[in-house]
Amino acid sequence: MLLGELCNGWISVPAEYGELEIVQIECDSREATAGSLFIAVPGEATDGLLYAAEAVSRGAVAVIAPQGAAEGTDLGVPILEVEDVRDIMGKIADRFYGHPSKKLEIVGVTGTKGKTTTVWLLDQLFSATGSLTGFCSTVENRIGEDSYPAKNTTAGCLDLHRFLAEVVERGGERAVIEVSSHALEQRRTASIHFDCAVFTNLAPEHLDYHEDMESYLNAKMKLFTCLDSHACAVLPRAQEASQKLASNTRAEISWYGCGAEDGVTDLRVIDEGIEFTWRDCKVRAGFWGDHNLENLLAVLHAGECMGLRPSEMAAVVSEARLPPGRLEQVNHPGSFKVVVDYAHTDGALEA
């Protein structure tokens, strides 16, 4: 794609550089190659501009950087200054990769706890109902059966757009993304179009990064403020924070909970897990715990928002399994149950 075409509408590119062919976009100088556009992202610990010269030495033909970066800097390639590098990076990645998120049905899941389990179950739900699904989480990134190591809970902005483009290229229809508060604050999901956003809960965590609980919630809320009126927001009725999210989104709200007012009846614990009735369907899951029941209900509501029928979801759930290390049962010859669990916080241990 030509540089002028790629930046059109957002960045004024001098005419003599508009015909430069861009074959790759990178914000890591070590990944730059011939024909790259290097985006110098200002970070908390370092500044991407410090690595621009290395990117150019590896073949980058242009650099996008914050305002004022070009002054006193001679890289031998055009430096295009912008006010908000992270915002522009999302827009450019979306355009460069052909707007992949608009070609997929995408569910984003955020919350303090339960994110990984929720996206894991959603992936099983979508895959079992005939859809090649992209899966992005703490555990791994995966397209169908092909797995890739996960660097963070949520991939970086360029990596995420690139990942979604690969899902599209391989004929995928859906993607599920675990979205952390760090990712939202750092706008790693910039210019990604979500069809559904799920909120699990809010509890004190990451306060070394977020100033206080209000800032933490405001970071989570960014996933919901970006939804349009055709999207769906899946919110837990019992969480006080849900009210703020509901009043700050244009999306249709789907409330979930464990009570009769939420359509859940005949709830009981059985040897194999939990069983209940929802939408006139008997749902049986092979795992225990109130928190996992809440995660499962979030999954069912999200699936419903994405057009799946309660009966087909119930059939999938009966065979679904939790992620590794989440109440994972260990087979042994004794008469008692042994489980391995990831719980490492007060709230998780209490659950």
XYZ file of C-alpha atoms in Angstrom:
351
model
C 0.000 0.000 0.000
C 1.291 3.491 -0.820
C 2.187 5.728 2.122
C -0.111 8.528 0.934
C -3.017 6.125 0.573
C -2.355 4.562 3.965
C -2.282 7.905 5.779
C -5.018 9.658 3.777
C -7.421 11.619 5.955
C -5.260 11.514 9.090
C -1.721 12.578 8.213
C -0.501 15.054 5.636
C 2.179 13.269 3.619
C 4.474 15.439 1.449
C 3.876 14.712 -2.235
C 7.411 13.421 -2.794
C 6.827 10.633 -0.255
C 3.237 9.718 -1.081
C 4.294 7.009 -3.557
C 6.493 5.113 -1.082
C 5.409 1.471 -0.996
C 4.652 0.206 2.514
C 4.825 -3.566 2.858
C 4.836 -3.878 6.650
C 3.990 -1.872 9.773
C 6.064 -2.246 12.939
C 6.478 -0.569 16.311
C 9.339 -2.900 17.305
C 12.527 -1.786 15.547
C 13.885 -5.332 15.663
C 11.059 -6.486 13.394
C 11.522 -3.761 10.778
C 12.490 -4.857 7.259
C 12.764 -3.262 3.814
C 9.620 -1.247 3.068
C 8.462 -0.987 6.682
C 6.578 1.900 8.217
C 7.931 2.313 11.748
C 5.608 3.740 14.395
C 7.528 5.320 17.275
C 5.183 4.782 20.211
C 5.904 6.794 23.370
C 5.906 4.369 26.291
C 6.012 4.500 30.065
C 9.538 3.128 30.387
C 11.054 4.201 27.066
C 10.323 6.110 23.870
C 9.917 4.456 20.499
C 11.696 7.365 18.849
C 14.939 6.149 20.451
C 14.725 3.059 18.236
C 13.735 4.776 14.990
C 17.309 4.881 13.671
C 17.615 1.118 14.161
C 14.334 0.588 12.312
C 15.599 2.725 9.418
C 18.874 0.791 9.349
C 16.815 -2.369 8.917
C 14.885 -0.926 5.988
C 12.072 1.264 7.344
C 11.183 3.908 4.738
C 9.091 6.233 6.934
C 8.459 6.939 10.619
C 5.334 8.082 12.445
C 6.158 9.884 15.687
C 4.704 12.373 18.203
C 4.567 16.098 17.510
C 7.988 17.742 17.707
C 9.903 14.545 16.985
C 11.290 15.743 13.652
C 12.980 18.786 15.142
C 16.722 18.145 15.262
C 16.270 14.568 14.060
C 17.658 13.434 10.714
C 16.861 9.808 9.941
C 17.143 10.080 6.176
C 13.462 9.117 5.803
C 10.264 11.169 6.295
C 9.116 11.632 9.886
C 5.343 12.122 9.994
C 4.242 13.852 13.181
C 0.871 13.182 14.823
C -0.795 14.286 18.034
C -1.893 10.837 19.175
C 0.394 8.015 18.032
C -1.627 5.177 19.578
C -4.881 6.326 17.999
C -3.265 6.679 14.562
C -1.556 3.308 14.933
C -4.931 1.585 15.339
C -6.434 3.414 12.354
C -3.471 2.684 10.096
C -3.308 -0.980 11.133
C -7.027 -1.365 10.470
C -6.674 0.140 6.978
C -3.444 -1.680 6.110
C -4.892 -5.096 6.978
C -8.182 -4.484 5.176
C -10.481 -3.717 8.132
C -10.464 -7.317 9.437
C -12.570 -6.681 12.540
C -15.492 -5.565 10.357
C -15.342 -8.883 8.502
C -15.639 -10.922 11.705
C -18.080 -11.179 14.593
C -15.940 -10.250 17.588
C -16.613 -10.700 21.294
C -14.404 -8.908 23.815
C -14.367 -9.992 27.462
C -13.132 -7.794 30.293
C -13.319 -7.861 34.092
C -11.051 -8.554 37.037
C -11.694 -12.281 37.238
C -13.184 -14.855 34.927
C -11.953 -13.375 31.634
C -9.846 -16.362 30.607
C -12.499 -18.936 31.496
C -15.179 -16.943 29.689
C -13.236 -16.573 26.421
C -12.154 -20.233 26.662
C -15.768 -21.389 26.893
C -16.867 -18.980 24.156
C -14.212 -20.369 21.849
C -15.498 -23.899 22.442
C -19.052 -22.718 21.858
C -18.300 -21.012 18.556
C -15.971 -23.741 17.299
C -18.459 -26.508 18.078
C -21.217 -24.703 16.206
C -19.248 -24.737 12.976
C -17.294 -21.485 13.028
C -13.524 -21.179 12.558
C -12.693 -18.895 15.462
C -9.766 -16.708 16.394
C -8.923 -16.943 20.096
C -6.755 -14.381 21.903
C -6.120 -14.747 25.644
C -3.676 -15.076 28.526
C -3.335 -18.805 27.850
C -2.580 -18.672 24.123
C -3.552 -17.202 20.796
C -5.163 -19.681 18.447
C -6.855 -19.932 15.056
C -8.758 -23.186 14.837
C -6.292 -25.835 16.027
C -3.164 -23.757 15.364
C -1.757 -22.247 18.560
C 0.648 -19.341 19.058
C 2.285 -18.232 22.349
C 0.626 -15.267 24.056
C 2.983 -12.428 25.062
C 0.322 -10.565 27.061
C -3.276 -11.039 28.141
C -4.184 -8.912 25.118
C -1.841 -8.726 22.133
C -0.320 -5.408 21.054
C -2.295 -3.224 18.641
C -0.417 -4.191 15.472
C -0.220 -7.857 16.451
C -3.947 -7.917 17.176
C -4.952 -6.423 13.812
C -2.502 -8.769 12.095
C -3.979 -11.718 13.967
C -7.539 -10.793 12.985
C -6.457 -10.393 9.357
C -5.101 -13.948 9.439
C -8.400 -15.216 10.865
C -10.196 -13.578 7.926
C -7.680 -14.918 5.402
C -8.202 -18.454 6.689
C -11.966 -18.200 6.355
C -12.785 -17.470 9.988
C -16.094 -15.980 10.999
C -15.619 -15.035 14.645
C -13.005 -14.040 17.202
C -12.990 -13.899 20.996
C -10.547 -11.567 22.713
C -9.613 -11.353 26.385
C -9.300 -7.604 26.972
C -7.323 -6.409 29.985
C -7.590 -2.987 31.588
C -3.941 -2.381 30.636
C -4.790 -3.084 26.992
C -7.720 -0.670 27.077
C -5.696 2.048 28.784
C -2.885 1.575 26.246
C -5.408 1.370 23.388
C -4.190 -1.952 22.077
C -7.728 -2.541 20.782
C -7.889 0.818 18.960
C -9.994 0.691 15.762
C -11.224 -2.841 16.461
C -14.964 -3.194 15.901
C -16.561 -5.301 18.648
C -19.988 -6.840 18.118
C -20.338 -7.887 21.746
C -18.585 -6.935 24.984
C -18.814 -8.994 28.171
C -18.107 -7.727 31.679
C -17.453 -10.320 34.380
C -16.813 -8.390 37.612
C -14.727 -5.711 39.305
C -12.474 -6.281 42.329
C -9.382 -4.513 43.719
C -6.475 -5.427 41.458
C -3.831 -3.693 39.316
C -4.023 -0.629 41.565
C -0.270 -0.287 41.117
C -1.104 0.680 37.539
C -4.500 2.351 37.906
C -4.720 5.237 40.336
C -7.809 3.936 42.157
C -10.904 1.773 41.644
C -12.687 4.509 39.726
C -9.790 4.758 37.264
C -9.723 0.978 37.011
C -13.430 0.864 36.149
C -13.050 3.743 33.699
C -10.393 1.738 31.878
C -12.756 -1.248 31.631
C -15.538 1.045 30.467
C -13.611 1.955 27.300
C -14.571 -1.414 25.833
C -18.252 -0.477 26.193
C -18.126 3.160 25.120
C -16.752 2.059 21.729
C -19.746 -0.200 21.006
C -22.306 1.005 18.479
C -26.069 0.651 18.703
C -26.041 -2.670 16.810
C -23.700 -4.281 19.362
C -24.544 -6.072 22.592
C -23.204 -5.460 26.106
C -23.427 -8.496 28.406
C -23.477 -7.319 32.035
C -23.847 -9.072 35.416
C -26.908 -7.800 37.251
C -25.323 -8.301 40.683
C -22.320 -6.055 39.996
C -22.750 -2.424 41.017
C -20.218 -1.384 38.360
C -22.525 -2.706 35.645
C -24.872 0.250 36.093
C -22.150 2.701 35.108
C -21.213 0.597 32.091
C -24.858 0.346 31.026
C -25.324 4.100 31.170
C -22.173 4.714 29.111
C -22.779 2.495 26.120
C -24.981 2.721 23.027
C -25.206 -1.063 22.823
C -28.220 -3.206 23.646
C -27.906 -4.578 27.198
C -28.172 -8.268 28.007
C -28.300 -8.736 31.792
C -27.219 -12.049 33.283
C -27.357 -13.530 36.759
C -28.070 -16.670 38.738
C -31.606 -15.896 39.886
C -35.085 -16.690 38.639
C -35.440 -13.079 37.449
C -32.612 -13.870 35.043
C -34.310 -17.001 33.720
C -32.240 -19.484 35.757
C -34.306 -22.138 37.561
C -33.877 -25.622 39.001
C -30.246 -24.894 39.852
C -28.459 -27.729 41.631
C -24.999 -29.143 42.175
C -24.462 -32.684 40.934
C -21.465 -35.013 41.193
C -20.323 -34.089 37.703
C -20.772 -30.322 38.095
C -23.815 -28.039 37.912
C -27.229 -28.295 36.303
C -29.964 -25.721 35.713
C -32.726 -24.675 33.367
C -32.281 -21.591 31.153
C -34.495 -20.464 28.272
C -36.520 -23.680 28.743
C -33.397 -25.778 28.141
C -31.683 -28.096 30.586
C -28.048 -27.000 30.883
C -25.463 -29.328 32.428
C -21.811 -28.322 32.855
C -18.941 -30.517 34.003
C -17.490 -28.077 36.534
C -18.409 -26.527 39.869
C -18.405 -23.142 41.579
C -20.637 -20.077 41.719
C -17.995 -18.093 39.845
C -17.962 -20.634 37.024
C -21.745 -20.561 36.897
C -21.553 -16.784 36.423
C -18.907 -17.190 33.717
C -21.060 -19.767 31.967
C -24.145 -17.553 32.065
C -22.112 -14.709 30.556
C -21.087 -17.103 27.770
C -24.687 -18.180 27.129
C -25.879 -14.586 26.917
C -23.005 -13.629 24.600
C -23.751 -16.647 22.413
C -27.393 -15.647 22.277
C -26.386 -12.145 21.228
C -24.337 -13.706 18.420
C -27.340 -15.608 17.134
C -26.876 -19.050 18.690
C -29.915 -20.986 19.937
C -30.153 -21.981 23.629
C -30.628 -25.648 22.698
C -27.466 -25.841 20.578
C -25.468 -24.022 23.253
C -26.717 -26.422 25.950
C -25.476 -29.363 23.880
C -21.998 -27.823 23.575
C -21.784 -26.846 27.246
C -22.358 -30.443 28.336
C -19.000 -31.316 26.722
C -17.152 -28.078 27.492
C -14.046 -27.975 29.664
C -12.367 -25.246 31.679
C -8.921 -23.844 30.791
C -5.851 -25.668 32.151
C -5.367 -24.916 35.841
C -8.904 -23.650 36.430
C -10.480 -26.184 38.805
C -8.779 -28.814 36.684
C -9.544 -32.310 37.936
C -6.646 -34.718 38.344
C -7.332 -38.386 37.762
C -6.098 -40.648 40.562
C -7.089 -43.988 42.097
C -8.375 -42.557 45.401
C -11.990 -41.984 46.470
C -11.603 -38.208 46.816
C -11.399 -35.413 44.248
C -8.142 -33.623 43.402
C -8.164 -30.330 41.515
C -5.515 -27.864 40.403
C -6.585 -24.218 40.426
C -4.983 -20.948 39.379
C -6.527 -19.003 42.306
C -3.929 -16.600 43.688
C -5.904 -13.666 45.118
C -8.173 -13.337 48.171
C -11.292 -13.134 45.996
C -10.322 -16.119 43.867
C -9.522 -18.260 46.888
C -12.818 -17.295 48.520
C -14.700 -18.279 45.336
